[in-house]
Coordinates of C-alpha atoms and ligand atoms in Angstrom, one line a residue:
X1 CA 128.8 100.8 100.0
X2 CA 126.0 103.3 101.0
X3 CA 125.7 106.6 100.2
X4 CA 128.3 107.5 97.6
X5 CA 130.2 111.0 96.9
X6 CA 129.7 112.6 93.9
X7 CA 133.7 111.2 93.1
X8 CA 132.5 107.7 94.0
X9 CA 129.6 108.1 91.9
X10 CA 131.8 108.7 88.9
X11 CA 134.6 106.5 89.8
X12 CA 131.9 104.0 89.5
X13 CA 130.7 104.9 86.2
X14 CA 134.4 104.5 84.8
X15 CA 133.8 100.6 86.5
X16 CA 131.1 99.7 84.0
X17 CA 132.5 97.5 81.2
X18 CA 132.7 99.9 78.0
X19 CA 129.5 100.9 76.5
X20 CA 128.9 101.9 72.8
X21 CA 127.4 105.3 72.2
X22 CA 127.3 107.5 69.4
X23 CA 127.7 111.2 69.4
X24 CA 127.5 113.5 66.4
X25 CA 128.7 110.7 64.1
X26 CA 131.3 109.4 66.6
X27 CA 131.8 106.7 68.5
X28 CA 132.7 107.8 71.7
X29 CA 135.7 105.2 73.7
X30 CA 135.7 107.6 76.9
X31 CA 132.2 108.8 78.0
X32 CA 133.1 110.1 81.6
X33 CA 135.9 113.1 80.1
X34 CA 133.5 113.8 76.8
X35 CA 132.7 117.7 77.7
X36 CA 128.8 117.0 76.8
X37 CA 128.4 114.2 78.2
X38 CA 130.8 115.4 81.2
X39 CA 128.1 118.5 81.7
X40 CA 125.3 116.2 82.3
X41 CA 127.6 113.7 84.7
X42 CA 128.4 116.8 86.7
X43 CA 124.6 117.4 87.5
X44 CA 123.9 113.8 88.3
X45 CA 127.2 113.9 90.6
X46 CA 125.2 116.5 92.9
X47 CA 122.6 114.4 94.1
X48 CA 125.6 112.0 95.3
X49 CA 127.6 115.4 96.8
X50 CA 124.2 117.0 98.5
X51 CA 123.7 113.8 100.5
X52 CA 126.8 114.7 102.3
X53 CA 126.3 118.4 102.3
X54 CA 125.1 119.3 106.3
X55 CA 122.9 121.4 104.4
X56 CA 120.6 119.4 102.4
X57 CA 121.8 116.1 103.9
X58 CA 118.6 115.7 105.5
X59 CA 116.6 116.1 102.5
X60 CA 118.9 113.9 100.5
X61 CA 119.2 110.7 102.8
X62 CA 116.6 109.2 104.4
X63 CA 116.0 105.7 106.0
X64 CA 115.3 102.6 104.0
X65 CA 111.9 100.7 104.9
X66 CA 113.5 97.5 103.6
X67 CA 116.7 97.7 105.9
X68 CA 116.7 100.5 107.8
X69 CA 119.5 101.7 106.8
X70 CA 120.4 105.5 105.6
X71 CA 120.2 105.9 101.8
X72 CA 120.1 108.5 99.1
X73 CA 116.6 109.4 98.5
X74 CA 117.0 108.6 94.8
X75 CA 116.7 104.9 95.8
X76 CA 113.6 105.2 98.4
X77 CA 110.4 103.7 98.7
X78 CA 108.1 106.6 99.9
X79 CA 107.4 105.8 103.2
X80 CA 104.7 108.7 104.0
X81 CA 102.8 111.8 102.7
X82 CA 105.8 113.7 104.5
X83 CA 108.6 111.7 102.6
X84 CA 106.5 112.3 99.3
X85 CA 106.7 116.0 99.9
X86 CA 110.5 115.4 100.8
X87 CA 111.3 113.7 97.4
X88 CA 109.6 117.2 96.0
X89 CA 111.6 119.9 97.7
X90 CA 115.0 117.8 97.1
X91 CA 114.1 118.1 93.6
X92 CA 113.5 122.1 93.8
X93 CA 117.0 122.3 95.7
X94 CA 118.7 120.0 92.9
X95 CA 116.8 122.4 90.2
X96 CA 118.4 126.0 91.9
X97 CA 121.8 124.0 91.7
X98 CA 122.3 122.7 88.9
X99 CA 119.5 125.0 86.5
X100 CA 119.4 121.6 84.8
X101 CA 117.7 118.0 84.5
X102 CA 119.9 116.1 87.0
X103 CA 118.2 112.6 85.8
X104 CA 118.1 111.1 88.4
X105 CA 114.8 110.9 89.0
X106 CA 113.7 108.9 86.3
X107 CA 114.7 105.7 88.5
X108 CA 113.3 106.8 91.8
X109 CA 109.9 107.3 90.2
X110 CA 110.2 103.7 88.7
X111 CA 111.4 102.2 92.0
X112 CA 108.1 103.1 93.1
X113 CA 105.5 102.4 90.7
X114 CA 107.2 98.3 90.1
X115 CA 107.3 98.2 93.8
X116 CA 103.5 98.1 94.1
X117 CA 102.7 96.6 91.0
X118 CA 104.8 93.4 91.3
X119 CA 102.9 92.9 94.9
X120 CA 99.2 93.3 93.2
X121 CA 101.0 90.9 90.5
X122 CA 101.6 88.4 93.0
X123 CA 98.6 88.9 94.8
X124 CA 96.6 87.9 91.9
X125 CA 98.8 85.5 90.1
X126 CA 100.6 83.9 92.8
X127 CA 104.4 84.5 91.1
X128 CA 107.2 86.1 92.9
X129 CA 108.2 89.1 91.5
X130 CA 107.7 91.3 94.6
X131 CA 110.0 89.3 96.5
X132 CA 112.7 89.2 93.5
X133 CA 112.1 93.0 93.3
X134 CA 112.9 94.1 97.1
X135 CA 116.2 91.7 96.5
X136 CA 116.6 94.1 93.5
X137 CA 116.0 97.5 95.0
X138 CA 118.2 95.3 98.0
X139 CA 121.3 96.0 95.6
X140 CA 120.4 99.9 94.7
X141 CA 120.4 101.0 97.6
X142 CA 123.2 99.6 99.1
X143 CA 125.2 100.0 95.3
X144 CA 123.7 103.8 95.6
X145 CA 122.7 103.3 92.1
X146 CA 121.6 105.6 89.8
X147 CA 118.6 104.1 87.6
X148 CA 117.2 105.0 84.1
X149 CA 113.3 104.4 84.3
X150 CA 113.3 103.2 80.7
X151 CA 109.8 103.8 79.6
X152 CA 109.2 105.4 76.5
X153 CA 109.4 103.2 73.0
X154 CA 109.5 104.7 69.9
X155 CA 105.7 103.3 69.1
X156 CA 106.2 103.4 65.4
X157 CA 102.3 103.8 63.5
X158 CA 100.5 105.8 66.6
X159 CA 97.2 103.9 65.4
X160 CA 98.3 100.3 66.2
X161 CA 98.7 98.4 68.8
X162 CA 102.5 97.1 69.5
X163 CA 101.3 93.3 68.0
X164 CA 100.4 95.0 64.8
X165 CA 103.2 97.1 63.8
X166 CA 105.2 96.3 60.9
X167 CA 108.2 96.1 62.9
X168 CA 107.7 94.9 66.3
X169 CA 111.0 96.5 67.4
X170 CA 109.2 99.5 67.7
X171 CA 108.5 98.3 71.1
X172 CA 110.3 96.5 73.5
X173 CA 109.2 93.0 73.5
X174 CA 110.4 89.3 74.0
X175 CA 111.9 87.5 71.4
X176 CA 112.8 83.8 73.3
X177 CA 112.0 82.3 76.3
X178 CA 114.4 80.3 78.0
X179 CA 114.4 78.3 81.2
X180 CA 117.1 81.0 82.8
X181 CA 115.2 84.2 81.3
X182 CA 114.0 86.0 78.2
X183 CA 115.9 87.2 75.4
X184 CA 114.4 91.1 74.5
X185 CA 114.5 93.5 71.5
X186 CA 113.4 97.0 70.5
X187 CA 114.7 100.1 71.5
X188 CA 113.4 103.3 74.2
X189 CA 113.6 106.9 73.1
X190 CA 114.3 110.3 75.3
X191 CA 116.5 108.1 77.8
X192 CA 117.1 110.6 80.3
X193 CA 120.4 110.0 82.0
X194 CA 120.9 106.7 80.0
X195 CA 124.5 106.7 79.7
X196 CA 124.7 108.6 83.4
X197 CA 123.1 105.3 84.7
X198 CA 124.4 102.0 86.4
X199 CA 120.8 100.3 85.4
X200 CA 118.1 100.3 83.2
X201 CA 114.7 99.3 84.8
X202 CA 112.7 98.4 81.8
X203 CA 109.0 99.1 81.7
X204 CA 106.4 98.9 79.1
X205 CA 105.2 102.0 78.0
X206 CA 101.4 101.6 77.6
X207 CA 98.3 99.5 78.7
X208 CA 98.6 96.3 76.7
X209 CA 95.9 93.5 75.6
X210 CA 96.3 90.0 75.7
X211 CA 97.7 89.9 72.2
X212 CA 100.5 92.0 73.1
X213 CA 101.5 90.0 76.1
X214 CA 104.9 89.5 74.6
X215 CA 105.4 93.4 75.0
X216 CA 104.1 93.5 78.8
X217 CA 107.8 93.2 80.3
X218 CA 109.4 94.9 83.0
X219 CA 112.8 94.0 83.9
X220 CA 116.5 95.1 84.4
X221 CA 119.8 95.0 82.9
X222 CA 123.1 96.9 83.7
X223 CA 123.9 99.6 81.5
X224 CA 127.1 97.6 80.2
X225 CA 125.0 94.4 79.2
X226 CA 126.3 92.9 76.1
X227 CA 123.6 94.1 73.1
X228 CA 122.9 97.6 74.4
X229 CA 123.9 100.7 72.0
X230 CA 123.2 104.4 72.9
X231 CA 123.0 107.1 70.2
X232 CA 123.1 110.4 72.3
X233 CA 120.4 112.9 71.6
X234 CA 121.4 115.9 69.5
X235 CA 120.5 118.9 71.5
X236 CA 120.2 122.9 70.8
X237 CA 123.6 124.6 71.6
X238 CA 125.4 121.4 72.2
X239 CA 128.7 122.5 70.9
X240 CA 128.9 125.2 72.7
X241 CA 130.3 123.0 75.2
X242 CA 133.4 121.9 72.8
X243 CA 134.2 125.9 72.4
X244 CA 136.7 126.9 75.4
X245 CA 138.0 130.4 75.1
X246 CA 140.4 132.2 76.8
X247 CA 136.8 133.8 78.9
X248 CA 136.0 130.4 79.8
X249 CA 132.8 128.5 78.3
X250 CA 131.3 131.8 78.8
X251 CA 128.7 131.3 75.4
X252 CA 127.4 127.6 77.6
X253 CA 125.4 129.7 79.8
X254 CA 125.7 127.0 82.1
X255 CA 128.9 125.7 82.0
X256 CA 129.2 123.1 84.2
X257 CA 125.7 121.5 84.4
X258 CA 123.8 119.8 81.7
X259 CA 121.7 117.1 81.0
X260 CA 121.4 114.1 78.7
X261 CA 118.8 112.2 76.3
X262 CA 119.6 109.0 74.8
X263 CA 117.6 106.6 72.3
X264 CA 118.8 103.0 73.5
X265 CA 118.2 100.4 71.9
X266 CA 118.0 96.7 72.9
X267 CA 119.3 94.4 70.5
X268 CA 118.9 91.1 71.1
X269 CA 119.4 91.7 75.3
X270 CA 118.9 88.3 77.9
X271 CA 117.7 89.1 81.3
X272 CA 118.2 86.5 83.6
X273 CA 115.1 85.5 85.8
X274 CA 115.9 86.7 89.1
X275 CA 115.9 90.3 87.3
X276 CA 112.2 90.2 85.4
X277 CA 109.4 91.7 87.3
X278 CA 106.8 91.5 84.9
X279 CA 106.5 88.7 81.9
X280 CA 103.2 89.0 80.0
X281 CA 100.7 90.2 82.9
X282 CA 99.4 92.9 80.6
X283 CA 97.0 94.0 82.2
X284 CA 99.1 94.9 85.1
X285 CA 100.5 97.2 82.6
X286 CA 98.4 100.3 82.6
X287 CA 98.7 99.8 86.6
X288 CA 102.3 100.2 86.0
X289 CA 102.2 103.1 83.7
X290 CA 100.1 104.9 85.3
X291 CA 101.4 105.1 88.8
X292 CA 105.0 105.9 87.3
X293 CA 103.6 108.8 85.3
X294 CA 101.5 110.0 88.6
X295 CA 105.2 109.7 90.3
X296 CA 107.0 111.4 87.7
X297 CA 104.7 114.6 86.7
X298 CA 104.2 114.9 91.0
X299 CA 108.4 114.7 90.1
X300 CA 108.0 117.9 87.8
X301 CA 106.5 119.8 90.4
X302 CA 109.7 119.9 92.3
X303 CA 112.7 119.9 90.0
X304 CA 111.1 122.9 87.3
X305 CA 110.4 124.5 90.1
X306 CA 114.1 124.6 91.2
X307 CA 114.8 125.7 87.6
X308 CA 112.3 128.2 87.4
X309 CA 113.8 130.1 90.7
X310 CA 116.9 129.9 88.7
X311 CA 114.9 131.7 85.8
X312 CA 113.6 134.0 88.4
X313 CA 116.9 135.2 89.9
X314 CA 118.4 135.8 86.0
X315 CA 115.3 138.3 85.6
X316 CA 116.3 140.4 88.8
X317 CA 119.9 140.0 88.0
X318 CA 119.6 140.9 84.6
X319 CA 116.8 144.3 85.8
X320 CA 119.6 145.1 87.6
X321 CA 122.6 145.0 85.0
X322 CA 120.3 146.6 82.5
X323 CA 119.3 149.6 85.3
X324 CA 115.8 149.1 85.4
X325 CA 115.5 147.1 88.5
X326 CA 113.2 149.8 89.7
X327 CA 111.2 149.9 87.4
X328 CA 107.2 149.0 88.0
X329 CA 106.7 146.8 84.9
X330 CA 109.7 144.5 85.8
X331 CA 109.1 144.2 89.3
X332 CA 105.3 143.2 88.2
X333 CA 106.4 140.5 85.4
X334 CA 109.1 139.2 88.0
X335 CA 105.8 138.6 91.0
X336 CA 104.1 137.1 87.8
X337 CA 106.9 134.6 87.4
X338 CA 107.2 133.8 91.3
X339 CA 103.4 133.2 91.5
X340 CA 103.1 131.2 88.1
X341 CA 106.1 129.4 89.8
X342 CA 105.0 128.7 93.4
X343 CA 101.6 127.6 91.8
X344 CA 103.7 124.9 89.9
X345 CA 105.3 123.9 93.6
X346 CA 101.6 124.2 95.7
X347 CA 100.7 121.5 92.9
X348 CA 103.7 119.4 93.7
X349 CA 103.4 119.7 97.2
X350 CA 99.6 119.1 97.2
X351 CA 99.5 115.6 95.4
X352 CA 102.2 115.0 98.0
X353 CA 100.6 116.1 100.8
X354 CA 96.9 113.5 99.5
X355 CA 98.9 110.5 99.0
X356 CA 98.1 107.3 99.8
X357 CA 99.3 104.2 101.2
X358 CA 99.4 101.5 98.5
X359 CA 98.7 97.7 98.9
X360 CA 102.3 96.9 99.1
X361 CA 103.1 98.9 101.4
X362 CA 104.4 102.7 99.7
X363 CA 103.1 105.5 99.4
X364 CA 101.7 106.5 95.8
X365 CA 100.5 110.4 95.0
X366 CA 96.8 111.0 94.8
X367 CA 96.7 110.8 90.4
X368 CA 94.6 113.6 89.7
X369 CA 96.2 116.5 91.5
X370 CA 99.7 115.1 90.4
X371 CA 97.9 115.4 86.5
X372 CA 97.0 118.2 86.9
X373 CA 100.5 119.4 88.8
X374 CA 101.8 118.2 85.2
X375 CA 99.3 119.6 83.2
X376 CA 100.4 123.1 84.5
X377 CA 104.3 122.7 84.0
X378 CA 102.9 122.3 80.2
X379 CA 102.0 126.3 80.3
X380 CA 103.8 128.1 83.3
X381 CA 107.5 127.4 82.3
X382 CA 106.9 129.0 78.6
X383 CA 105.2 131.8 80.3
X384 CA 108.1 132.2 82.5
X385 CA 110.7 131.7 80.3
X386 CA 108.6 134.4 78.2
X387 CA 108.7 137.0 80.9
X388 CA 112.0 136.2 81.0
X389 CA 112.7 137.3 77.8
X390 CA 110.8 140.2 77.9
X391 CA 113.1 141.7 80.8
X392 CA 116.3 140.3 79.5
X393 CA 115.5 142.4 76.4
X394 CA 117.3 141.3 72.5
X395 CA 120.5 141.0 73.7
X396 CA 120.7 137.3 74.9
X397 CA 120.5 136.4 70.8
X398 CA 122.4 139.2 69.3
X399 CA 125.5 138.9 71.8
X400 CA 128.6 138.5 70.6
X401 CA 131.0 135.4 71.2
X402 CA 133.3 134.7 73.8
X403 CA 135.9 134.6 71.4
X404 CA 135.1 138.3 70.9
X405 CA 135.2 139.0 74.6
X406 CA 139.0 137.0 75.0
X407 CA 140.5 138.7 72.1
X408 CA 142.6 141.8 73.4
X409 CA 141.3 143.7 69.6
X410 CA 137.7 143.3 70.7
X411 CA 137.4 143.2 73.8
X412 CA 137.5 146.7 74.7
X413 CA 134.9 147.6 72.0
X414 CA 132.6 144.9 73.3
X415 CA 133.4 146.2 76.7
X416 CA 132.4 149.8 75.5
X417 CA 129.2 149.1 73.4
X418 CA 127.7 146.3 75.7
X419 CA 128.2 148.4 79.0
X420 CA 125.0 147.9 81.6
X421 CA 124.3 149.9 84.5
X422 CA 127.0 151.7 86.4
X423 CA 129.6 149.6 87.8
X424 CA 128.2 146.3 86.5
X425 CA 131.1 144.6 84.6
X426 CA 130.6 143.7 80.9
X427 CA 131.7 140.3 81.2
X428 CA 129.2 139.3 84.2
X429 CA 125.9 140.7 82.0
X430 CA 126.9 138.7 79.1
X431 CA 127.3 135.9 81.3
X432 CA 124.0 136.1 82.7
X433 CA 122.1 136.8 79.2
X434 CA 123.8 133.8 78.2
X435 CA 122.4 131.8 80.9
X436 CA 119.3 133.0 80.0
X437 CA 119.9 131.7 76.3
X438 CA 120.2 128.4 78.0
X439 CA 117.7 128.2 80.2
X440 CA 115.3 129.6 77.1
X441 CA 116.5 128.6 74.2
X442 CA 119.5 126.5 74.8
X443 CA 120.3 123.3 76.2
X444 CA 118.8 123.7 79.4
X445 CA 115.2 124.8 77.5
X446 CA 115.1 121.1 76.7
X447 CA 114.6 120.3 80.6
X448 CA 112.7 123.2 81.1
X449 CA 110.6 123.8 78.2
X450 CA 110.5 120.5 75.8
X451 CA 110.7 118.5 78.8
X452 CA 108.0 120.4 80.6
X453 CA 105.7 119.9 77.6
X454 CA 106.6 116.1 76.6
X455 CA 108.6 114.4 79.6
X456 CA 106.4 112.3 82.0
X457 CA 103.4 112.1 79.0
X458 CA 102.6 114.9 76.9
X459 CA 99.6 117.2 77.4
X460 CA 96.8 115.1 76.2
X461 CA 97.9 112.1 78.4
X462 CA 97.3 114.3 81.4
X463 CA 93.7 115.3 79.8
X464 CA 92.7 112.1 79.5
X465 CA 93.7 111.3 83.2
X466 CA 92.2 114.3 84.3
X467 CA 89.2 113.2 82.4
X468 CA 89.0 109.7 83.8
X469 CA 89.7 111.1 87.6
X470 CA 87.1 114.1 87.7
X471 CA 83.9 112.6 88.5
X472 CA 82.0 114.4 87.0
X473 CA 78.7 112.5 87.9
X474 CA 79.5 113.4 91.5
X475 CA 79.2 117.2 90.2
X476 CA 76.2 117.1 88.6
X477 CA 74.5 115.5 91.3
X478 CA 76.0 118.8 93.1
X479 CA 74.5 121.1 90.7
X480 CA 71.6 118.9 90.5
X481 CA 70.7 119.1 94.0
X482 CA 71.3 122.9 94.2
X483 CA 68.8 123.9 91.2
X484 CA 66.3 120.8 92.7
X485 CA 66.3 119.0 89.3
X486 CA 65.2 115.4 90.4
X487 CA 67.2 112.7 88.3
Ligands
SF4_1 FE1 114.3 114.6 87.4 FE2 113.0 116.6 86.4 FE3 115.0 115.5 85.0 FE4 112.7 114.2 85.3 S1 113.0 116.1 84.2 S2 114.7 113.4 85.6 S3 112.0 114.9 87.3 S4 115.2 116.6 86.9
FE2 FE1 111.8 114.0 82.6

């Protein structure tokens, strides 16, 4: 089955074998109708439903370079610096829809980066992990999977190396060996999508010496595998989404989209053979990491940027409610917020646009200008979400609740007190400043402004990238040569 609906997508989640997750102290039997979790399943269903929307259709599907067949983008091996620009302005188009993290993403990027590091495994070491990874990606595209890149370990004392933590299951590592496969333990934290996912595509999470060899693994399991248990991440807002009123789930902001972090953890997991693509090459490992963070901050230059249009829009919506739309101040923060936006996109585009053809055969993002795409989704989304603020004015915080706005005894006072510009209803401005909550403050300001600053390596790891990649002996031979100094 290629190409799944967005009803296909979740028909298939309810096909897993049941998974255990925790959610605010509960153990939750029925995932797919949970209204939190069902927010974040709703965003992920749109990059199934897009692939069949004439409009996007051609953004969302492309042709697969193992088989040729037509596939959802999310499970593509870029084939060109066109396709790497493609994979960027599907991820805007899925940011203006769903004002969300739709998750998906996380896999994609992963795809990629064990794609060409299981080649320049084999070339050097003569195993077969490539091979046993294209019959891998074989099954996602044609099962239309969704993937959770599963990178991030909890890491424990930041000062030591994984073999010299007290407890080791502060990173993923192997515990047995067997003839069939390995037997793994530890856990991975900020699992976007985890319990969205069909697959986790395990990868270890920093560059690794030879005594850590027994943490350099990359491998998959199903998301139902037997030893797997999720404890869903506590988020800002997050009952809001329990709290239906009579006005809807007018206090979400968002109602329908949302997105999802897990902490997983491995306990005592076997992978079979057939599905490890890595088993103690560590020092393949900062190959690995490296290429999927270039991936996923060039990633960031797409999908905030679809969320900050969305941020955008709610300042001239709410200029307009408030009756100030004309005003020369606004109109000059809201330029601000388009140019500190479309800078976010050039950056996206750009490391897009200088790829390169790797080894085995994709094509990778040039590193530093995807750094440095990232390095600048740090800073513009809080500047944003700041002019934002500024134009929305107090009221997105001091609003009352839904519950105020269903009641027939407040309503009309609400109604009365909280009245915009002429002819704007009530109702619709609150709506919009609470969308702005959520984009700001909310739920959503975890995609846009935690995950901005932390997801796909925080700040300094771009720094030190940025560092590594600048040449700077290059530039003082430049300045050198200019001011005739002779070295
Ligand atoms: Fe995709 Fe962005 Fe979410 Fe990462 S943060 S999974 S790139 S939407
Ligand atoms: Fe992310």
């Amino acid at each position: 089955m290629v190409l799944k609906t967005g009803a296909e997508y979740i028909e298939s989640l309810k096909k897993r074998g049941p998974l255990r997750i925790y959610l605010l102290g509960e153990k939750i039997e029925n995932p797919i109708e949970h209204p939190i979790i069902r927010a974040s399943i709703n965003s992920v269903s749109l990059t199934y439903d897009l692939a069949h929307n004439p409009e996007y259709s051609a953004l969302m599907t492309t042709k697969s370079i193992i088989t040729g067949n037509t596939i959802n983008r999310f499970c593509h091996l870029h084939n060109s610096t066109e396709d790497l620009q493609d994979k960027v302005k599907m991820q805007r188009v899925l940011g203006q829809v769903s004002g969300t993290c739709f998750q998906r993403c996380v896999g994609m990027d992963a795809l990629n980066a064990v794609f060409l590091t299981t080649y320049e495994i084999d070339q050097k070491f003569k195993t077969d992990y490539h091979q046993r990874f294209i019959e891998y990606i074989k099954l996602a595209e044609a099962e239309d999977w969704t993937i959770d890149g599963c990178m991030t370990d909890p890491k424990g004392d930041r000062s030591k190396r994984p073999s010299e933590q007290k407890d080791p299951d502060v990173f993923v590592h192997v515990t047995e060996r067997r003839d069939d496969g390995v037997v793994i333990r530890g856990a991975k934290a900020h699992q976007t999508g985890a319990v969205n996912s069909h697959e986790h595509l395990i990868m270890p999470t920093l560059a690794m010496r030879n005594e850590d060899k027994d943490y350099a693994i990359c491998c998959a399991v199903p998301a139902d595998v037997k030893g797997i248990t999720y404890y869903y991440g506590r988020q800002s807002c997050d009952l809001r989404r329990l709290d239906e009123t009579e006005a809807g789930n007018v206090d979400c902001g968002n109602p329908v989209y949302g997105g999802q972090e897990c902490l997983i953890v491995f306990d005592d997991v076997f992978v079979p053979n057939e599905r490890i693509f890595m088993n103690g090459e560590s020092e393949f490992c900062s190959r690995l990491v490296e290429s999927f963070a270039a991936y996923h901050r060039q990633s960031y230059g797409g999908c905030k940027v679809g969320v900050g249009d969305v941020l955008v829009g709610a300042a001239a919506s709410i200029a307009e409610y408030n009756g100030v739309e004309g005003a020369s101040h606004i109109r000059d923060k809201i330029t601000e917020m388009v140019h500190l936006n479309e800078t976010l996109y050039s950056c996206g585009i750009a490391c897009s646009a200088a790829g390169h053809k790797t080894p085995a055969g994709n094509y990778l993002v040039d590193l530093l200008l995807a750094n440095i795409c990232k390095q600048n989704v740090t800073r513009f989304p809080y500047e944003i979400s700041r002019l934002l603020q500024d134009i929305a004015g107090g009221l997105f915080v001091t609003c009352p609740s839904a519950r105020e706005l269903s009641n027939p005894e407040t309503r009309s006072i609400i109604e009365k007190y909280l009245v915009g510009a002429e002819g704007v209803s009530t109702m619709d401005r609150v709506k919009m400043l609470r969308l702005i909550e959520n984009l700001t403050l909310g739920r959503a300001a975890v995609g846009y402004l935690t995950e901005s600053m932390h997801g796909a390596g925080s700040p300094q790891a771009q720094r030190i990238m940025i560092n590594r990649l600048s040449d700077l002996e290059a530039k003082k031979k430049l300045a050198k040569s200019l001011a005739q100094v002779s070295d």
